[in-house]
C-alpha cells in the first residue's frame, strides 16, 4: 500500500512539475532581486522635490472640494480633485493640456536641465502603469528625456501633472525582479484583464502548493525506507536531497505568495476618514493661505478634523507644515481632542486603549521607514479587535487592522519575506538567511527543470519508436 501511494504521489508531483518547475525557478531568482528592488513608482518625496514652488499670492478662489490639492501648472495655481482641475486664480476649468504644454511640463520637471528625446501618446496602460488607479490619469504623454538616467516621464493630459517616472535602470531591474515574479506582463495587468492576471497567479500558486506537498510526502516515504536516497541517477538523487532540505520552505514560500493575492478576502483595510468638511470651512482656508507666502511650499492639502479646517503644506522636508485656518497659526498638529472624537466615530465599539507610537509595531510598519511617525494607535473592543492608526500631525487615518488583516500579515509578509519584528531588521542576518533559502529553492527548481526535460525527451523518443514500429 505505501508503494502504491508513493507511486501516485510521484505521478502528481511529476506532472505538476512539468507545469511549475520553470515558473518556480523564475520566482526564486526574481525573489532574490526583489529583496532590494521594487516596481517603479513616483513617490510623494520625488513628486514634491520636482514640483515648482507654489505661488499662494496668486490664489483668489477657495478649494472646490474637500479632496482638492493645490499645486502649480505651468506658472498658474490649480486645484486638482476628483471633480477635475480648476485654476485657483480665476476658478475656470482646466480643459486639458496640449502636447506643447506637456513638453514644457517635462522640461520643468528637471528645471530645464535636459532636452526631450522622444514623445508618444498613450490612451491605455502600458508596462509601467501596473495599477488600475493609473487609468484616472489617462490619456497621457510618455516623454523620454536626454538625461543620464534615460528617464521616461508620464504626463497626464487630464491633470497636467507628472504621475510616473521610470529610468532605464529601473526598467532593467524590474525585468529581473518584479515583472517575472508577479507575472506583470502588460497583457495581463491592464485593467480589462486584471481578473485574468489574478486568477493566473492564484491557480499557478495553488497548483505549486499541491506539487510541493506531493513531492514532500513522496520524498519522506522513500527516505523512511532506507534512510538514504533510493535514487541512483544523479539528478534524481539531488532532487530528492534538495527537496528534503528545502521542500518545506518552498511550500510555505509558495503558499504565502498565494496569500499575497488575498484569495480568502481578508484584505488590507483602511478606517473611514474623519468627517468631511462643511462648505463653510472653505472660506476659512483662503486667508490662511497667505501665511505660507514666505514658505517653500510645493503643494497644499485641505482637511477638516471635527469641523476645524487645516492646511497641510507639503515641502521638501520630510514632514509637512500644518496651519490652523481658524487661528491663522502654524500648529504642531491637529487638535488631539477633535482627532480622538473623529476616530471614535469610525468604529462602533468602546475604545480600549489610545497609545502614541514613536516606532513601528508589528502591524504598522515600513521596510524603508517611509511611513510617518509618531502615530496614534486606537484599540477598540469590537469582535475583530480593530486598531486604527492616525497621524497626530495631519489627522490622516493611515491604517486600519483587525484580526483578519493581522492573520493575512503573518501568512504573507511573515512567511514570504520573513518580516518578523525580532528578525527583519537584523541585517545582514536577514539577508543571509533569506538568500540561502532562496538559493536552496532555486537549486531544487533547477533539478526539477532538468528532470522534466529528461522525462519529456524520453517520452518523445519513446513516441517516435512506437510510431516507427507501427509504420
Short mmCIF file of C-alpha atoms in Angstrom, two decimals:
data_model
loop_
_atom_site.label_atom_id
_atom_site.label_comp_id
_atom_site.label_asym_id
_atom_site.label_seq_id
_atom_site.Cartn_x
_atom_site.Cartn_y
_atom_site.Cartn_z
CA UNK A 1 0.00 0.00 0.00
CA UNK A 2 2.74 2.56 0.83
CA UNK A 3 4.42 1.74 -2.51
CA UNK A 4 1.19 2.36 -4.41
CA UNK A 5 0.56 5.59 -2.50
CA UNK A 6 4.10 6.76 -3.21
CA UNK A 7 3.64 5.93 -6.90
CA UNK A 8 0.56 8.14 -7.21
CA UNK A 9 2.19 10.95 -5.28
CA UNK A 10 5.16 10.83 -7.63
CA UNK A 11 2.90 10.94 -10.68
CA UNK A 12 1.08 14.02 -9.32
CA UNK A 13 4.42 15.60 -8.46
CA UNK A 14 5.91 14.84 -11.89
CA UNK A 15 3.03 16.19 -13.97
CA UNK A 16 2.64 19.34 -11.89
CA UNK A 17 6.42 19.73 -12.02
CA UNK A 18 6.21 19.86 -15.80
CA UNK A 19 3.93 22.88 -15.43
CA UNK A 20 5.52 24.61 -12.45
CA UNK A 21 9.25 23.89 -12.21
CA UNK A 22 10.36 26.61 -14.65
CA UNK A 23 7.99 29.11 -13.02
CA UNK A 24 9.35 28.19 -9.57
CA UNK A 25 12.90 28.80 -10.75
CA UNK A 26 11.88 32.20 -12.09
CA UNK A 27 10.11 33.04 -8.82
CA UNK A 28 13.12 32.14 -6.67
CA UNK A 29 15.66 34.00 -8.80
CA UNK A 30 13.47 37.10 -9.13
CA UNK A 31 12.68 36.89 -5.42
CA UNK A 32 16.35 37.48 -4.65
CA UNK A 33 16.23 40.64 -6.77
CA UNK A 34 13.03 41.76 -5.06
CA UNK A 35 14.72 41.71 -1.69
CA UNK A 36 16.22 45.02 -2.81
CA UNK A 37 14.16 46.19 -5.80
CA UNK A 38 10.55 47.29 -6.10
CA UNK A 39 8.38 48.14 -9.09
CA UNK A 40 8.93 51.74 -10.25
CA UNK A 41 6.62 54.26 -8.63
CA UNK A 42 6.67 58.03 -8.35
CA UNK A 43 6.88 58.60 -4.60
CA UNK A 44 5.48 61.58 -2.75
CA UNK A 45 9.02 62.74 -1.99
CA UNK A 46 10.02 62.64 -5.69
CA UNK A 47 6.88 64.45 -6.75
CA UNK A 48 7.32 67.25 -4.22
CA UNK A 49 11.05 67.58 -4.92
CA UNK A 50 10.46 68.20 -8.62
CA UNK A 51 7.34 70.36 -8.20
CA UNK A 52 7.65 74.16 -8.66
CA UNK A 53 7.20 76.47 -5.69
CA UNK A 54 3.59 77.34 -5.05
CA UNK A 55 2.51 80.95 -5.68
CA UNK A 56 -0.03 81.31 -2.88
CA UNK A 57 -0.33 85.07 -3.52
CA UNK A 58 -1.97 84.29 -6.87
CA UNK A 59 -4.72 82.15 -5.29
CA UNK A 60 -8.03 84.01 -5.23
CA UNK A 61 -10.65 81.24 -5.03
CA UNK A 62 -11.32 78.65 -2.29
CA UNK A 63 -10.89 74.94 -2.98
CA UNK A 64 -13.82 73.38 -4.85
CA UNK A 65 -13.97 70.25 -2.69
CA UNK A 66 -12.52 68.65 0.43
CA UNK A 67 -10.22 66.36 -1.53
CA UNK A 68 -8.65 69.17 -3.59
CA UNK A 69 -4.89 69.59 -3.71
CA UNK A 70 -3.40 72.99 -4.52
CA UNK A 71 -0.41 72.93 -6.82
CA UNK A 72 1.10 74.64 -9.84
CA UNK A 73 0.59 74.06 -13.56
CA UNK A 74 2.81 75.96 -15.97
CA UNK A 75 3.05 79.04 -13.76
CA UNK A 76 -0.58 79.09 -12.58
CA UNK A 77 -2.04 77.70 -9.31
CA UNK A 78 -4.58 74.92 -9.76
CA UNK A 79 -6.85 72.78 -7.62
CA UNK A 80 -6.75 69.10 -8.54
CA UNK A 81 -9.57 66.90 -7.23
CA UNK A 82 -11.83 64.04 -8.30
CA UNK A 83 -14.01 66.69 -9.92
CA UNK A 84 -11.25 67.74 -12.29
CA UNK A 85 -8.70 70.56 -12.42
CA UNK A 86 -9.69 74.17 -11.71
CA UNK A 87 -7.46 77.22 -11.93
CA UNK A 88 -7.13 78.77 -8.45
CA UNK A 89 -6.66 82.30 -9.77
CA UNK A 90 -9.94 82.65 -11.70
CA UNK A 91 -11.98 79.48 -10.93
CA UNK A 92 -12.08 78.37 -14.57
CA UNK A 93 -11.90 74.71 -15.52
CA UNK A 94 -8.63 73.49 -16.99
CA UNK A 95 -9.73 71.71 -20.21
CA UNK A 96 -6.59 69.59 -20.56
CA UNK A 97 -3.08 70.28 -21.74
CA UNK A 98 -1.67 70.31 -25.23
CA UNK A 99 1.39 68.41 -26.42
CA UNK A 100 3.44 71.62 -26.23
CA UNK A 101 2.36 72.13 -22.62
CA UNK A 102 3.20 68.51 -21.83
CA UNK A 103 6.69 69.03 -23.27
CA UNK A 104 7.15 72.14 -21.11
CA UNK A 105 5.95 70.26 -18.02
CA UNK A 106 8.54 67.54 -18.67
CA UNK A 107 11.33 70.10 -19.17
CA UNK A 108 10.33 71.94 -15.96
CA UNK A 109 10.36 68.65 -14.03
CA UNK A 110 14.17 68.71 -14.11
CA UNK A 111 14.41 72.52 -14.01
CA UNK A 112 15.19 72.73 -17.75
CA UNK A 113 18.45 70.79 -17.39
CA UNK A 114 17.60 68.24 -20.10
CA UNK A 115 16.01 68.20 -23.55
CA UNK A 116 13.37 65.86 -24.90
CA UNK A 117 14.48 62.86 -26.95
CA UNK A 118 11.12 61.30 -27.81
CA UNK A 119 7.43 61.71 -27.11
CA UNK A 120 4.46 59.39 -27.62
CA UNK A 121 0.74 59.42 -26.82
CA UNK A 122 -0.96 56.61 -24.88
CA UNK A 123 -4.62 56.02 -24.10
CA UNK A 124 -4.30 52.74 -22.17
CA UNK A 125 -1.98 51.34 -19.54
CA UNK A 126 1.47 50.24 -20.61
CA UNK A 127 4.07 48.07 -18.88
CA UNK A 128 4.93 50.74 -16.31
CA UNK A 129 1.38 51.63 -15.31
CA UNK A 130 0.67 48.45 -13.40
CA UNK A 131 -2.20 49.64 -11.17
CA UNK A 132 -5.79 50.27 -12.11
CA UNK A 133 -5.64 53.66 -10.39
CA UNK A 134 -3.37 54.92 -13.18
CA UNK A 135 -6.33 54.93 -15.58
CA UNK A 136 -7.59 58.13 -13.90
CA UNK A 137 -4.59 59.95 -15.43
CA UNK A 138 -5.10 58.69 -18.97
CA UNK A 139 -4.73 59.64 -21.76
CA UNK A 140 -1.16 60.79 -21.29
CA UNK A 141 2.13 61.59 -22.98
CA UNK A 142 5.21 59.45 -22.38
CA UNK A 143 8.20 61.74 -22.73
CA UNK A 144 11.77 60.42 -22.86
CA UNK A 145 14.47 62.82 -21.74
CA UNK A 146 18.12 63.16 -22.70
CA UNK A 147 19.25 62.80 -19.08
CA UNK A 148 21.94 60.40 -17.80
CA UNK A 149 19.31 58.06 -16.32
CA UNK A 150 17.31 57.91 -19.60
CA UNK A 151 14.12 58.84 -17.72
CA UNK A 152 10.63 58.42 -19.14
CA UNK A 153 8.05 60.82 -17.71
CA UNK A 154 4.30 60.20 -17.87
CA UNK A 155 2.38 63.48 -18.14
CA UNK A 156 -1.40 63.32 -17.75
CA UNK A 157 -3.41 65.16 -20.39
CA UNK A 158 -6.30 65.44 -17.93
CA UNK A 159 -4.48 66.86 -14.90
CA UNK A 160 -1.27 68.22 -16.41
CA UNK A 161 0.90 66.53 -13.79
CA UNK A 162 3.72 64.02 -13.93
CA UNK A 163 2.27 60.86 -12.39
CA UNK A 164 5.01 58.33 -13.13
CA UNK A 165 8.71 58.38 -13.92
CA UNK A 166 10.83 55.40 -14.88
CA UNK A 167 14.57 55.30 -15.52
CA UNK A 168 16.40 52.79 -17.71
CA UNK A 169 17.98 51.22 -14.62
CA UNK A 170 14.54 50.77 -13.03
CA UNK A 171 13.27 49.12 -16.19
CA UNK A 172 16.16 46.64 -16.32
CA UNK A 173 15.86 45.75 -12.64
CA UNK A 174 12.10 45.39 -12.97
CA UNK A 175 12.53 42.83 -15.74
CA UNK A 176 14.88 40.90 -13.43
CA UNK A 177 12.68 41.16 -10.35
CA UNK A 178 9.07 42.36 -10.05
CA UNK A 179 7.86 41.66 -13.60
CA UNK A 180 8.71 37.92 -13.73
CA UNK A 181 7.98 37.49 -10.02
CA UNK A 182 4.47 38.90 -10.20
CA UNK A 183 3.88 37.83 -13.83
CA UNK A 184 3.47 41.55 -14.54
CA UNK A 185 3.03 41.18 -18.30
CA UNK A 186 1.26 44.14 -19.87
CA UNK A 187 -1.39 41.98 -21.50
CA UNK A 188 -2.41 40.74 -18.03
CA UNK A 189 -2.05 43.81 -15.80
CA UNK A 190 -4.09 46.31 -17.81
CA UNK A 191 -7.45 46.99 -16.21
CA UNK A 192 -9.73 44.92 -18.53
CA UNK A 193 -7.59 41.82 -17.99
CA UNK A 194 -6.80 42.30 -14.30
CA UNK A 195 -9.15 39.49 -13.26
CA UNK A 196 -7.37 37.06 -15.58
CA UNK A 197 -3.99 38.04 -14.06
CA UNK A 198 -5.37 37.47 -10.56
CA UNK A 199 -6.66 34.02 -11.46
CA UNK A 200 -3.40 33.06 -13.20
CA UNK A 201 -1.35 33.91 -10.10
CA UNK A 202 -3.80 32.21 -7.71
CA UNK A 203 -4.12 28.98 -9.66
CA UNK A 204 -0.43 28.61 -10.51
CA UNK A 205 0.39 29.15 -6.83
CA UNK A 206 -2.27 26.65 -5.75
CA UNK A 207 -1.01 24.00 -8.18
CA UNK A 208 2.51 24.76 -6.95
CA UNK A 209 1.45 24.08 -3.36
CA UNK A 210 -0.03 20.72 -4.39
CA UNK A 211 3.16 19.90 -6.26
CA UNK A 212 5.24 20.70 -3.17
CA UNK A 213 3.08 18.65 -0.80
CA UNK A 214 3.03 15.64 -3.09
CA UNK A 215 6.81 15.85 -3.50
CA UNK A 216 7.44 16.22 0.23
CA UNK A 217 5.17 13.27 1.04
CA UNK A 218 6.71 11.02 -1.62
CA UNK A 219 10.22 12.05 -0.64
CA UNK A 220 9.65 11.29 3.04
CA UNK A 221 8.07 7.90 2.28
CA UNK A 222 11.08 6.88 0.23
CA UNK A 223 13.52 8.29 2.77
CA UNK A 224 12.00 6.31 5.62
CA UNK A 225 12.60 3.00 3.90
CA UNK A 226 16.42 3.20 3.65
CA UNK A 227 17.36 6.46 5.45
CA UNK A 228 19.20 7.37 2.27
CA UNK A 229 18.01 8.41 -1.16
CA UNK A 230 16.98 5.31 -3.16
CA UNK A 231 17.78 7.05 -6.44
CA UNK A 232 20.94 6.11 -8.32
CA UNK A 233 20.72 8.68 -11.10
CA UNK A 234 22.44 11.92 -10.05
CA UNK A 235 19.66 14.37 -10.97
CA UNK A 236 17.01 12.29 -9.21
CA UNK A 237 19.20 11.91 -6.13
CA UNK A 238 19.94 15.64 -5.96
CA UNK A 239 16.28 16.48 -6.45
CA UNK A 240 15.46 14.17 -3.56
CA UNK A 241 18.08 15.68 -1.23
CA UNK A 242 17.29 19.32 -2.07
CA UNK A 243 13.60 18.52 -1.65
CA UNK A 244 14.22 17.09 1.82
CA UNK A 245 16.25 20.17 2.76
CA UNK A 246 14.24 22.95 1.13
CA UNK A 247 10.88 21.39 0.28
CA UNK A 248 9.09 22.72 3.36
CA UNK A 249 10.41 26.24 2.80
CA UNK A 250 9.43 26.04 -0.86
CA UNK A 251 5.89 25.05 0.13
CA UNK A 252 5.47 27.82 2.72
CA UNK A 253 7.00 30.38 0.36
CA UNK A 254 4.63 29.50 -2.49
CA UNK A 255 1.70 29.33 -0.06
CA UNK A 256 2.50 32.78 1.30
CA UNK A 257 2.77 34.04 -2.27
CA UNK A 258 -0.74 32.70 -2.82
CA UNK A 259 -1.93 34.67 0.21
CA UNK A 260 -0.47 37.83 -1.30
CA UNK A 261 -3.42 37.66 -3.71
CA UNK A 262 -5.79 37.55 -0.73
CA UNK A 263 -7.86 34.62 -2.08
CA UNK A 264 -9.86 34.48 1.18
CA UNK A 265 -10.62 38.22 1.00
CA UNK A 266 -9.04 39.11 4.31
CA UNK A 267 -7.97 42.36 2.69
CA UNK A 268 -5.93 45.41 3.63
CA UNK A 269 -8.35 47.83 5.18
CA UNK A 270 -8.41 51.49 6.00
CA UNK A 271 -10.55 53.24 8.51
CA UNK A 272 -13.16 55.64 7.31
CA UNK A 273 -11.78 59.14 7.15
CA UNK A 274 -12.88 61.68 9.75
CA UNK A 275 -15.93 63.75 8.89
CA UNK A 276 -15.84 65.65 5.59
CA UNK A 277 -15.66 69.43 5.75
CA UNK A 278 -18.74 71.59 5.57
CA UNK A 279 -18.91 74.19 2.77
CA UNK A 280 -18.40 76.99 5.29
CA UNK A 281 -14.94 75.66 6.07
CA UNK A 282 -13.69 76.52 2.59
CA UNK A 283 -13.95 80.25 3.30
CA UNK A 284 -11.54 79.90 6.22
CA UNK A 285 -8.86 78.25 4.09
CA UNK A 286 -8.28 81.16 1.74
CA UNK A 287 -6.98 83.75 4.26
CA UNK A 288 -4.78 81.08 5.87
CA UNK A 289 -3.01 80.54 2.54
CA UNK A 290 -1.38 83.95 2.85
CA UNK A 291 0.55 82.72 5.91
CA UNK A 292 2.55 80.48 3.58
CA UNK A 293 3.76 83.19 1.19
CA UNK A 294 7.30 83.09 2.55
CA UNK A 295 7.46 79.29 2.93
CA UNK A 296 8.97 76.95 0.29
CA UNK A 297 5.66 75.18 -0.20
CA UNK A 298 5.14 72.85 -3.17
CA UNK A 299 1.56 71.65 -2.61
CA UNK A 300 -1.26 72.09 -0.10
CA UNK A 301 -3.89 69.61 1.04
CA UNK A 302 -7.05 70.75 2.79
CA UNK A 303 -8.65 68.82 5.61
CA UNK A 304 -11.17 69.23 8.41
CA UNK A 305 -10.94 67.46 11.75
CA UNK A 306 -14.03 67.86 13.91
CA UNK A 307 -15.20 70.82 11.78
CA UNK A 308 -11.83 72.53 12.35
CA UNK A 309 -10.21 73.36 8.97
CA UNK A 310 -6.47 72.87 8.45
CA UNK A 311 -3.98 73.38 5.65
CA UNK A 312 -1.38 70.63 5.18
CA UNK A 313 1.52 72.21 3.30
CA UNK A 314 3.99 69.90 1.58
CA UNK A 315 7.60 70.99 1.34
CA UNK A 316 10.82 69.16 0.57
CA UNK A 317 11.12 68.48 4.29
CA UNK A 318 10.13 65.00 5.40
CA UNK A 319 7.05 66.19 7.30
CA UNK A 320 4.55 68.83 6.16
CA UNK A 321 3.61 72.14 7.77
CA UNK A 322 0.20 72.31 9.43
CA UNK A 323 -1.74 75.59 9.55
CA UNK A 324 -4.92 76.08 11.55
CA UNK A 325 -7.28 78.02 9.28
CA UNK A 326 -9.26 79.31 12.26
CA UNK A 327 -6.38 80.66 14.32
CA UNK A 328 -4.18 81.52 11.35
CA UNK A 329 -1.17 79.97 13.11
CA UNK A 330 1.18 77.12 12.38
CA UNK A 331 0.48 74.30 14.83
CA UNK A 332 2.38 71.21 15.96
CA UNK A 333 -0.53 69.03 14.88
CA UNK A 334 -4.28 68.87 14.61
CA UNK A 335 -6.31 69.26 17.80
CA UNK A 336 -5.92 65.96 19.69
CA UNK A 337 -9.39 66.07 21.25
CA UNK A 338 -11.04 66.66 17.89
CA UNK A 339 -8.99 63.89 16.28
CA UNK A 340 -9.92 61.43 19.04
CA UNK A 341 -13.59 62.29 18.61
CA UNK A 342 -13.40 61.85 14.83
CA UNK A 343 -11.67 58.48 15.10
CA UNK A 344 -14.17 57.21 17.68
CA UNK A 345 -16.94 57.87 15.17
CA UNK A 346 -15.38 55.45 12.68
CA UNK A 347 -15.70 52.33 14.86
CA UNK A 348 -18.94 51.33 16.62
CA UNK A 349 -17.23 49.92 19.71
CA UNK A 350 -15.74 51.16 23.01
CA UNK A 351 -12.16 52.39 22.99
CA UNK A 352 -9.80 50.12 24.91
CA UNK A 353 -6.51 51.94 24.52
CA UNK A 354 -5.00 55.03 22.95
CA UNK A 355 -1.21 54.87 22.51
CA UNK A 356 1.27 57.26 20.93
CA UNK A 357 3.78 55.17 18.98
CA UNK A 358 7.20 56.63 18.25
CA UNK A 359 8.34 53.45 16.49
CA UNK A 360 6.73 50.88 14.21
CA UNK A 361 4.83 47.96 15.70
CA UNK A 362 4.14 44.54 14.16
CA UNK A 363 1.29 45.83 12.00
CA UNK A 364 2.09 49.47 11.25
CA UNK A 365 5.49 49.36 9.62
CA UNK A 366 7.54 50.16 6.52
CA UNK A 367 10.66 48.37 5.32
CA UNK A 368 12.17 51.63 4.11
CA UNK A 369 10.90 53.69 7.08
CA UNK A 370 8.74 55.73 4.69
CA UNK A 371 5.56 55.73 6.78
CA UNK A 372 5.20 58.68 9.17
CA UNK A 373 5.99 58.57 12.87
CA UNK A 374 4.80 59.20 15.51
CA UNK A 375 1.28 57.81 15.12
CA UNK A 376 -1.61 57.29 17.49
CA UNK A 377 -2.88 53.73 17.78
CA UNK A 378 -6.50 53.29 18.85
CA UNK A 379 -7.57 49.83 20.05
CA UNK A 380 -11.28 49.02 20.12
CA UNK A 381 -13.27 46.36 21.97
CA UNK A 382 -15.15 45.02 18.95
CA UNK A 383 -15.33 41.46 17.69
CA UNK A 384 -12.47 41.97 15.26
CA UNK A 385 -10.19 43.74 17.80
CA UNK A 386 -9.91 46.72 15.45
CA UNK A 387 -6.90 49.03 15.60
CA UNK A 388 -6.85 52.41 13.86
CA UNK A 389 -3.59 54.27 13.24
CA UNK A 390 -3.82 58.04 12.80
CA UNK A 391 -1.24 60.76 12.17
CA UNK A 392 -1.34 63.30 15.03
CA UNK A 393 0.30 65.89 12.79
CA UNK A 394 -2.15 65.88 9.88
CA UNK A 395 -5.12 63.93 11.24
CA UNK A 396 -4.86 61.44 8.39
CA UNK A 397 -6.05 57.90 9.03
CA UNK A 398 -3.10 55.78 7.94
CA UNK A 399 -4.20 52.20 8.53
CA UNK A 400 -6.89 50.00 9.98
CA UNK A 401 -6.18 46.49 11.20
CA UNK A 402 -8.40 43.75 12.58
CA UNK A 403 -7.97 40.04 13.28
CA UNK A 404 -8.46 39.19 9.60
CA UNK A 405 -5.83 41.59 8.25
CA UNK A 406 -3.43 40.63 11.03
CA UNK A 407 -3.66 36.97 10.06
CA UNK A 408 -3.03 37.89 6.44
CA UNK A 409 0.00 39.93 7.51
CA UNK A 410 1.67 36.86 9.06
CA UNK A 411 0.58 34.45 6.33
CA UNK A 412 2.00 36.68 3.59
CA UNK A 413 4.66 39.06 4.90
CA UNK A 414 5.79 36.77 7.70
CA UNK A 415 6.23 33.61 5.66
CA UNK A 416 7.19 35.20 2.34
CA UNK A 417 9.81 37.76 3.37
CA UNK A 418 10.48 36.71 6.97
CA UNK A 419 9.03 40.05 8.09
CA UNK A 420 9.13 39.31 11.80
CA UNK A 421 9.71 42.27 14.18
CA UNK A 422 12.52 40.47 16.00
CA UNK A 423 14.30 39.44 12.80
CA UNK A 424 13.55 41.64 9.80
CA UNK A 425 15.88 44.46 10.86
CA UNK A 426 18.75 42.17 11.91
CA UNK A 427 20.92 42.93 8.90
CA UNK A 428 22.83 41.22 7.37
CA UNK A 429 21.46 38.13 9.18
CA UNK A 430 18.08 38.55 7.47
CA UNK A 431 19.76 38.92 4.06
CA UNK A 432 21.98 35.88 4.51
CA UNK A 433 19.17 33.66 5.79
CA UNK A 434 16.74 34.55 3.04
CA UNK A 435 19.37 34.32 0.30
CA UNK A 436 20.40 30.84 1.44
CA UNK A 437 16.78 29.67 1.46
CA UNK A 438 16.02 31.23 -1.92
CA UNK A 439 19.18 29.72 -3.42
CA UNK A 440 18.11 26.36 -1.99
CA UNK A 441 14.70 26.74 -3.56
CA UNK A 442 16.33 27.71 -6.85
CA UNK A 443 18.60 24.63 -6.71
CA UNK A 444 15.56 22.43 -6.07
CA UNK A 445 13.81 24.07 -9.03
CA UNK A 446 16.84 23.56 -11.31
CA UNK A 447 16.83 19.83 -10.62
CA UNK A 448 13.10 19.80 -11.31
CA UNK A 449 13.56 21.61 -14.63
CA UNK A 450 16.30 19.18 -15.71
CA UNK A 451 14.26 16.12 -14.72
CA UNK A 452 11.23 17.48 -16.60
CA UNK A 453 13.37 17.98 -19.69
CA UNK A 454 14.83 14.47 -19.40
CA UNK A 455 11.36 12.95 -18.94
CA UNK A 456 9.92 14.85 -21.92
CA UNK A 457 12.87 13.86 -24.11
CA UNK A 458 12.44 10.24 -23.05
CA UNK A 459 8.73 10.37 -23.84
CA UNK A 460 9.44 11.97 -27.19
CA UNK A 461 11.97 9.28 -28.09
CA UNK A 462 9.57 6.55 -26.98
CA UNK A 463 6.76 8.00 -29.06
CA UNK A 464 8.98 8.15 -32.16
CA UNK A 465 9.98 4.49 -31.72
CA UNK A 466 6.38 3.43 -31.34
CA UNK A 467 5.45 5.36 -34.49
CA UNK A 468 8.23 3.65 -36.46
CA UNK A 469 7.20 0.19 -35.23
CA UNK A 470 3.61 0.84 -36.28
CA UNK A 471 4.83 2.03 -39.66
#
